[in-house]
CSV table of C-alpha atoms in Angstrom, one decimal:
chain,number,residue,atom,x,y,z
A,546,MET,CA,-60.5,9.6,-23.4
A,547,THR,CA,-58.9,9.7,-20.1
A,548,GLU,CA,-55.4,7.6,-19.3
A,549,ARG,CA,-57.8,5.0,-17.4
A,550,ASP,CA,-59.9,4.3,-20.8
A,551,VAL,CA,-56.7,3.4,-22.5
A,552,PRO,CA,-56.4,-0.3,-23.2
A,553,PRO,CA,-53.0,-2.4,-22.4
A,554,VAL,CA,-50.9,-2.6,-25.4
A,555,ALA,CA,-49.3,-5.7,-27.2
A,556,LEU,CA,-46.8,-5.8,-29.8
A,557,THR,CA,-47.2,-8.7,-32.4
A,558,ILE,CA,-43.6,-9.1,-34.5
A,559,ALA,CA,-44.8,-11.6,-37.4
A,560,GLY,CA,-45.7,-11.9,-41.2
A,561,SER,CA,-48.5,-10.5,-43.1
A,562,ASP,CA,-51.0,-12.9,-44.4
A,563,SER,CA,-53.1,-11.3,-47.4
A,564,GLY,CA,-55.7,-13.5,-46.9
A,565,GLY,CA,-56.5,-12.1,-43.6
A,566,GLY,CA,-56.4,-15.7,-41.6
A,567,ALA,CA,-53.2,-15.5,-40.2
A,568,GLY,CA,-50.0,-13.6,-39.4
A,569,ILE,CA,-50.2,-10.2,-38.4
A,570,GLN,CA,-54.0,-9.8,-39.4
A,571,ALA,CA,-55.1,-12.5,-36.9
A,572,ASP,CA,-52.9,-11.0,-34.3
A,573,LEU,CA,-54.6,-7.8,-34.5
A,574,LYS,CA,-57.8,-9.4,-34.7
A,575,THR,CA,-57.1,-11.2,-31.6
A,576,PHE,CA,-56.1,-8.5,-29.8
A,577,GLN,CA,-58.9,-5.9,-30.3
A,578,GLU,CA,-61.2,-8.6,-29.4
A,579,LEU,CA,-59.3,-9.3,-25.8
A,580,ASP,CA,-59.6,-5.6,-25.3
A,581,VAL,CA,-56.0,-5.2,-26.2
A,582,PHE,CA,-54.2,-2.3,-28.5
A,583,GLY,CA,-52.4,-3.8,-31.0
A,584,THR,CA,-49.1,-2.8,-32.5
A,585,SER,CA,-46.9,-4.7,-35.1
A,586,ALA,CA,-43.5,-5.3,-36.7
A,587,ILE,CA,-44.0,-6.9,-40.1
A,588,THR,CA,-41.1,-9.5,-40.7
A,589,ALA,CA,-42.2,-10.7,-44.1
A,590,LEU,CA,-44.9,-9.9,-46.8
A,591,THR,CA,-46.9,-12.7,-48.3
A,592,ALA,CA,-49.1,-13.5,-51.3
A,593,GLN,CA,-51.5,-15.8,-49.7
A,594,ASN,CA,-55.1,-17.3,-49.6
A,595,THR,CA,-57.1,-20.1,-48.2
A,596,VAL,CA,-55.4,-22.4,-50.8
A,597,GLY,CA,-51.7,-21.7,-50.2
A,598,VAL,CA,-48.9,-19.4,-49.7
A,599,HIS,CA,-47.7,-18.5,-53.3
A,600,ASP,CA,-44.7,-16.1,-52.5
A,601,VAL,CA,-43.1,-14.7,-49.8
A,602,HIS,CA,-41.0,-11.5,-49.5
A,603,PRO,CA,-38.9,-11.4,-46.6
A,604,VAL,CA,-38.6,-7.4,-45.1
A,605,PRO,CA,-35.0,-6.5,-44.7
A,606,PRO,CA,-33.8,-6.8,-41.0
A,607,ALA,CA,-33.1,-3.2,-40.7
A,608,PHE,CA,-36.3,-2.1,-41.2
A,609,VAL,CA,-37.8,-4.7,-38.9
A,610,THR,CA,-35.5,-2.9,-36.4
A,611,ALA,CA,-36.8,0.2,-37.2
A,612,GLN,CA,-40.2,-0.9,-36.6
A,613,ILE,CA,-39.7,-2.5,-33.1
A,614,ASP,CA,-37.9,0.8,-32.1
A,615,ALA,CA,-40.8,3.4,-33.1
A,616,VAL,CA,-43.1,1.0,-31.1
A,617,ALA,CA,-41.1,0.2,-28.2
A,618,THR,CA,-40.1,4.0,-27.6
A,619,ASP,CA,-43.3,5.6,-27.9
A,620,ILE,CA,-46.0,3.0,-27.6
A,621,ARG,CA,-44.6,0.7,-25.0
A,622,PRO,CA,-46.1,-2.7,-25.0
A,623,LEU,CA,-46.8,-5.0,-21.8
A,624,ALA,CA,-46.4,-8.0,-24.0
A,625,THR,CA,-44.9,-9.0,-26.9
A,626,LYS,CA,-45.5,-12.1,-29.6
A,627,THR,CA,-43.4,-13.4,-32.5
A,628,GLY,CA,-44.8,-15.4,-35.6
A,629,MET,CA,-43.2,-16.0,-39.0
A,630,LEU,CA,-40.0,-14.7,-39.1
A,631,ALA,CA,-38.5,-16.4,-42.4
A,632,THR,CA,-34.7,-15.9,-41.9
A,633,ALA,CA,-31.9,-16.3,-39.6
A,634,GLU,CA,-31.0,-12.7,-40.1
A,635,LEU,CA,-34.6,-11.4,-39.2
A,636,ILE,CA,-34.7,-13.7,-36.1
A,637,ARG,CA,-31.1,-12.2,-34.9
A,638,ALA,CA,-32.5,-8.4,-35.5
A,639,VAL,CA,-36.0,-9.3,-33.6
A,640,ALA,CA,-33.6,-10.9,-30.8
A,641,GLU,CA,-31.6,-7.8,-30.6
A,642,GLY,CA,-34.8,-5.3,-30.8
A,643,ILE,CA,-36.5,-7.4,-27.8
A,644,ARG,CA,-33.4,-7.4,-25.5
A,645,ALA,CA,-32.3,-3.6,-26.6
A,646,HIS,CA,-36.0,-2.7,-24.9
A,647,ASP,CA,-36.2,-5.3,-22.5
A,648,LEU,CA,-39.7,-6.2,-24.0
A,649,ALA,CA,-41.4,-8.3,-21.3
A,650,ASN,CA,-44.0,-11.1,-21.6
A,651,LEU,CA,-42.4,-12.7,-24.6
A,652,VAL,CA,-44.5,-15.4,-26.7
A,653,VAL,CA,-42.7,-17.4,-29.2
A,654,ASP,CA,-44.6,-19.0,-31.7
A,655,PRO,CA,-42.1,-20.9,-33.4
A,656,VAL,CA,-43.8,-20.9,-37.0
A,657,ALA,CA,-41.9,-23.1,-39.6
A,658,ALA,CA,-44.9,-24.2,-42.3
A,659,SER,CA,-48.2,-22.8,-43.2
A,660,LYS,CA,-51.2,-24.8,-42.7
A,661,HIS,CA,-51.1,-26.0,-46.1
A,662,GLY,CA,-47.3,-27.1,-45.5
A,663,ASP,CA,-45.7,-24.3,-47.1
A,664,ALA,CA,-42.1,-23.6,-45.5
A,665,LEU,CA,-42.2,-20.2,-43.6
A,666,LEU,CA,-38.7,-20.6,-41.9
A,667,ALA,CA,-35.4,-21.0,-43.7
A,668,ALA,CA,-33.6,-24.4,-42.8
A,669,ASP,CA,-30.1,-22.1,-41.7
A,670,ALA,CA,-33.1,-20.4,-39.4
A,671,VAL,CA,-33.8,-23.4,-37.0
A,672,GLU,CA,-30.4,-23.0,-35.1
A,673,VAL,CA,-31.0,-19.4,-34.7
A,674,LEU,CA,-34.4,-19.7,-33.6
A,675,ARG,CA,-33.4,-22.3,-31.0
A,676,ASP,CA,-30.1,-20.6,-29.6
A,677,VAL,CA,-31.0,-16.9,-29.9
A,678,LEU,CA,-34.8,-16.2,-29.5
A,679,LEU,CA,-36.2,-19.0,-27.6
A,680,PRO,CA,-33.8,-18.5,-24.5
A,681,LEU,CA,-35.8,-14.8,-24.3
A,682,ALA,CA,-39.3,-16.4,-24.4
A,683,THR,CA,-41.6,-16.3,-21.3
A,684,VAL,CA,-43.9,-18.8,-23.3
A,685,VAL,CA,-43.3,-20.8,-26.4
A,686,THR,CA,-46.0,-22.3,-28.4
A,687,PRO,CA,-44.7,-25.1,-30.7
A,688,ASN,CA,-47.1,-27.8,-32.3
A,689,LEU,CA,-45.5,-31.3,-33.0
A,690,GLY,CA,-44.2,-30.8,-36.0
A,691,GLU,CA,-42.0,-27.5,-34.7
A,692,VAL,CA,-41.3,-29.9,-31.5
A,693,GLN,CA,-39.4,-32.5,-33.9
A,694,LEU,CA,-38.0,-29.8,-35.9
A,695,LEU,CA,-36.4,-28.0,-32.6
A,696,THR,CA,-35.7,-31.1,-30.9
A,697,GLY,CA,-35.7,-34.0,-32.7
A,698,VAL,CA,-38.3,-35.6,-30.3
A,699,VAL,CA,-41.0,-37.2,-31.9
A,700,VAL,CA,-44.7,-37.2,-30.2
A,701,THR,CA,-46.9,-40.1,-31.5
A,702,SER,CA,-49.1,-40.2,-28.3
A,703,PRO,CA,-50.3,-37.9,-25.3
A,704,ASP,CA,-47.5,-40.1,-23.2
A,705,ASP,CA,-44.7,-38.5,-25.4
A,706,MET,CA,-45.7,-35.1,-24.7
A,707,ARG,CA,-43.9,-34.5,-21.3
A,708,ALA,CA,-40.4,-35.5,-22.9
A,709,ALA,CA,-41.4,-33.2,-25.5
A,710,ALA,CA,-41.6,-30.4,-23.1
A,711,GLU,CA,-38.9,-31.3,-21.0
A,712,ALA,CA,-36.4,-31.1,-24.4
A,713,VAL,CA,-37.9,-27.6,-25.2
A,714,LYS,CA,-37.6,-26.5,-22.0
A,715,ALA,CA,-34.1,-27.5,-22.1
A,716,LEU,CA,-33.6,-24.6,-24.9
A,717,GLY,CA,-34.1,-21.8,-22.2
A,718,PRO,CA,-37.9,-20.4,-22.4
A,719,GLN,CA,-39.5,-19.9,-19.2
A,720,TRP,CA,-42.6,-22.0,-19.8
A,721,VAL,CA,-43.4,-24.4,-23.0
A,722,LEU,CA,-47.0,-25.1,-24.5
A,723,ILE,CA,-46.9,-28.3,-26.8
A,724,LYS,CA,-50.0,-27.9,-28.8
A,725,GLY,CA,-51.1,-31.4,-29.1
A,726,GLY,CA,-54.2,-30.8,-31.9
A,727,HIS,CA,-52.3,-32.7,-34.5
A,728,LEU,CA,-52.3,-36.0,-32.3
A,729,PRO,CA,-54.7,-38.7,-34.2
A,730,GLY,CA,-58.0,-39.8,-32.7
A,731,GLY,CA,-59.4,-38.8,-29.5
A,732,THR,CA,-62.4,-36.5,-28.9
A,733,ASP,CA,-60.1,-33.8,-27.1
A,734,ALA,CA,-57.5,-31.7,-28.1
A,735,VAL,CA,-54.9,-31.8,-25.2
A,736,ASP,CA,-52.2,-29.4,-24.7
A,737,LEU,CA,-49.5,-29.2,-22.2
A,738,LEU,CA,-48.3,-26.4,-20.4
A,739,PHE,CA,-44.7,-27.0,-18.6
A,740,ASP,CA,-42.2,-24.8,-16.5
A,741,GLY,CA,-39.8,-27.4,-15.7
A,742,ASP,CA,-41.9,-28.1,-12.3
A,743,ARG,CA,-45.3,-27.7,-12.9
A,744,GLU,CA,-47.3,-30.1,-15.5
A,745,ILE,CA,-50.7,-28.6,-16.5
A,746,PRO,CA,-52.7,-30.3,-19.2
A,747,LEU,CA,-55.3,-28.3,-21.0
A,748,THR,CA,-58.0,-30.2,-22.6
A,749,ALA,CA,-60.8,-28.8,-25.0
A,750,ARG,CA,-63.7,-30.6,-27.3
A,751,ARG,CA,-61.8,-31.4,-30.7
A,752,ASP,CA,-64.0,-29.6,-33.0
A,753,PRO,CA,-64.3,-31.1,-36.7
A,754,SER,CA,-64.4,-27.9,-38.4
A,755,ALA,CA,-62.1,-28.0,-41.6
A,756,HIS,CA,-61.4,-23.8,-41.2
A,757,THR,CA,-58.5,-23.7,-39.0
A,758,HIS,CA,-56.3,-21.3,-40.7
A,759,GLY,CA,-54.7,-19.1,-38.3
A,760,THR,CA,-55.0,-21.3,-35.2
A,761,GLY,CA,-51.4,-21.3,-34.0
A,762,CYS,CA,-51.0,-17.3,-34.5
A,763,THR,CA,-54.4,-16.6,-32.7
A,764,LEU,CA,-53.5,-18.7,-29.8
A,765,SER,CA,-50.0,-17.3,-29.3
A,766,ALA,CA,-51.5,-13.7,-29.8
A,767,ALA,CA,-54.5,-14.5,-27.4
A,768,ILE,CA,-51.8,-15.6,-24.7
A,769,ALA,CA,-49.9,-12.0,-25.2
A,770,ALA,CA,-53.4,-10.3,-24.7
A,771,HIS,CA,-54.0,-11.9,-21.5
A,772,LEU,CA,-50.4,-11.5,-20.2
A,773,ALA,CA,-50.4,-7.7,-21.0
A,774,ARG,CA,-53.9,-7.5,-19.4
A,775,GLY,CA,-51.6,-9.0,-16.1
A,776,ALA,CA,-52.8,-12.5,-15.8
A,777,ASP,CA,-50.4,-15.2,-14.9
A,778,VAL,CA,-48.7,-17.6,-17.6
A,779,PRO,CA,-51.0,-20.5,-16.4
A,780,THR,CA,-54.4,-18.3,-16.5
A,781,ALA,CA,-53.3,-16.4,-19.8
A,782,VAL,CA,-52.8,-19.7,-21.4
A,783,ASP,CA,-56.2,-21.4,-20.3
A,784,ALA,CA,-58.2,-18.5,-21.2
A,785,ALA,CA,-56.1,-18.1,-24.7
A,786,LYS,CA,-57.2,-22.0,-25.4
A,787,ARG,CA,-60.8,-21.3,-24.5
A,788,TYR,CA,-60.8,-18.3,-27.0
A,789,LEU,CA,-59.3,-20.4,-29.6
A,790,THR,CA,-61.7,-23.5,-29.1
A,791,GLY,CA,-64.6,-20.9,-29.6
A,792,ALA,CA,-63.0,-19.3,-32.5
A,793,ILE,CA,-62.2,-23.1,-34.2
A,794,GLY,CA,-65.9,-23.8,-33.6
A,795,ARG,CA,-67.1,-20.8,-35.6
A,796,GLY,CA,-64.5,-21.4,-38.5
A,797,LEU,CA,-65.3,-19.5,-41.7
A,798,ALA,CA,-65.9,-21.0,-45.1
A,799,VAL,CA,-64.3,-18.1,-46.6
A,800,GLY,CA,-62.1,-18.8,-50.2
A,801,SER,CA,-62.1,-22.3,-51.8
A,802,GLY,CA,-59.6,-23.9,-49.4
A,803,ILE,CA,-58.9,-24.2,-45.6
A,804,GLY,CA,-60.8,-21.0,-44.1
A,805,PRO,CA,-59.8,-19.2,-41.2
A,806,VAL,CA,-61.1,-19.5,-37.5
A,807,ASP,CA,-63.5,-16.5,-36.5
A,808,HIS,CA,-61.9,-13.9,-34.2
A,809,GLY,CA,-65.1,-12.5,-33.5
A,810,TRP,CA,-67.2,-15.4,-32.4
A,811,HIS,CA,-67.6,-14.6,-28.9
A,812,ARG,CA,-69.6,-11.4,-29.9
A,813,ARG,CA,-71.9,-13.5,-32.5
A,814,GLY,CA,-72.5,-16.5,-29.8
A,815,ALA,CA,-70.8,-20.1,-30.1
A,816,ARG,CA,-72.3,-22.4,-32.6
A,817,ALA,CA,-75.0,-24.9,-31.2
C-alpha cells in the first residue's frame, strides 16, 4: 500500500458498549463505513445490552491520557470526537490531552444518559464538561435533554431551538448542532446548526423504527469522519445526518430491547 492509499485518521475518545450498538463500537464502525481509519481511547467500560446499562467501570484518567498520547504521537488524527466521559476527572484528562496535542476538528457529543435513561455522566461532571471541554469544540451535538442539562433552556417546539443554540454557543464551541429528534409530533426530524451568525436547519424524514440505539454516537462519529476527510462543518454535518437517517431506516432488531442502527446500510441498500 502506498502513502496515497492510506485513509485519513480519526480518533474517538469514548466508552465501550459491550452490546456493540453505541460508544466506541459504533464510532469505529462509522469511521470504517465512511472510509476513515479509526483509532480510540476508551474512557469507560459498560456492561450493556439492548435492554439497558447494567454496570459502568470508568477507566483511570492516567490510562486515558496514555491512550491519547500513544495515538496522537504516532497515528495523528485529523479529527477527534468525544462521547461518554463519565466523570469530572476523566473530562479534565481528556481536555488536557486535546490541548497538549493540539487536536483539531473536535466533535463533542455531551453524552449524559443512555437511550434507556441510564445516567452516564456524574452530576459533578456537568460543570467541568461545560467549562473545560466545550470551549475546545469545533462542533458540539447536544440532544434536547443535554441542552437543558448544560444551559437550563427547555425546548418544547422548533421555535425554541434558536434560543437553545445561542445558549450552548455561549459556552464556547465554534458550532452547535441542536438535535431535534426528540421533539414530539411531525413527519420530519429537524436539527439546527448554528455558529453565532449562520442558522442552518437540517431536515430529514422521521423514521418510525424503534431500533435507534447509538444514534448520537453515530452522528458525531460521522461528522468527525467527514471533517477528517476535509469537509467544512456545514458539509460534514449535512452528510452525517444523511448517513444517520439511512442507518435509522435500517435499524436492527437484535436483542429484546432497543436495537442499534445499521452502520452498513448504504452497502445493503436503503429499506423500501
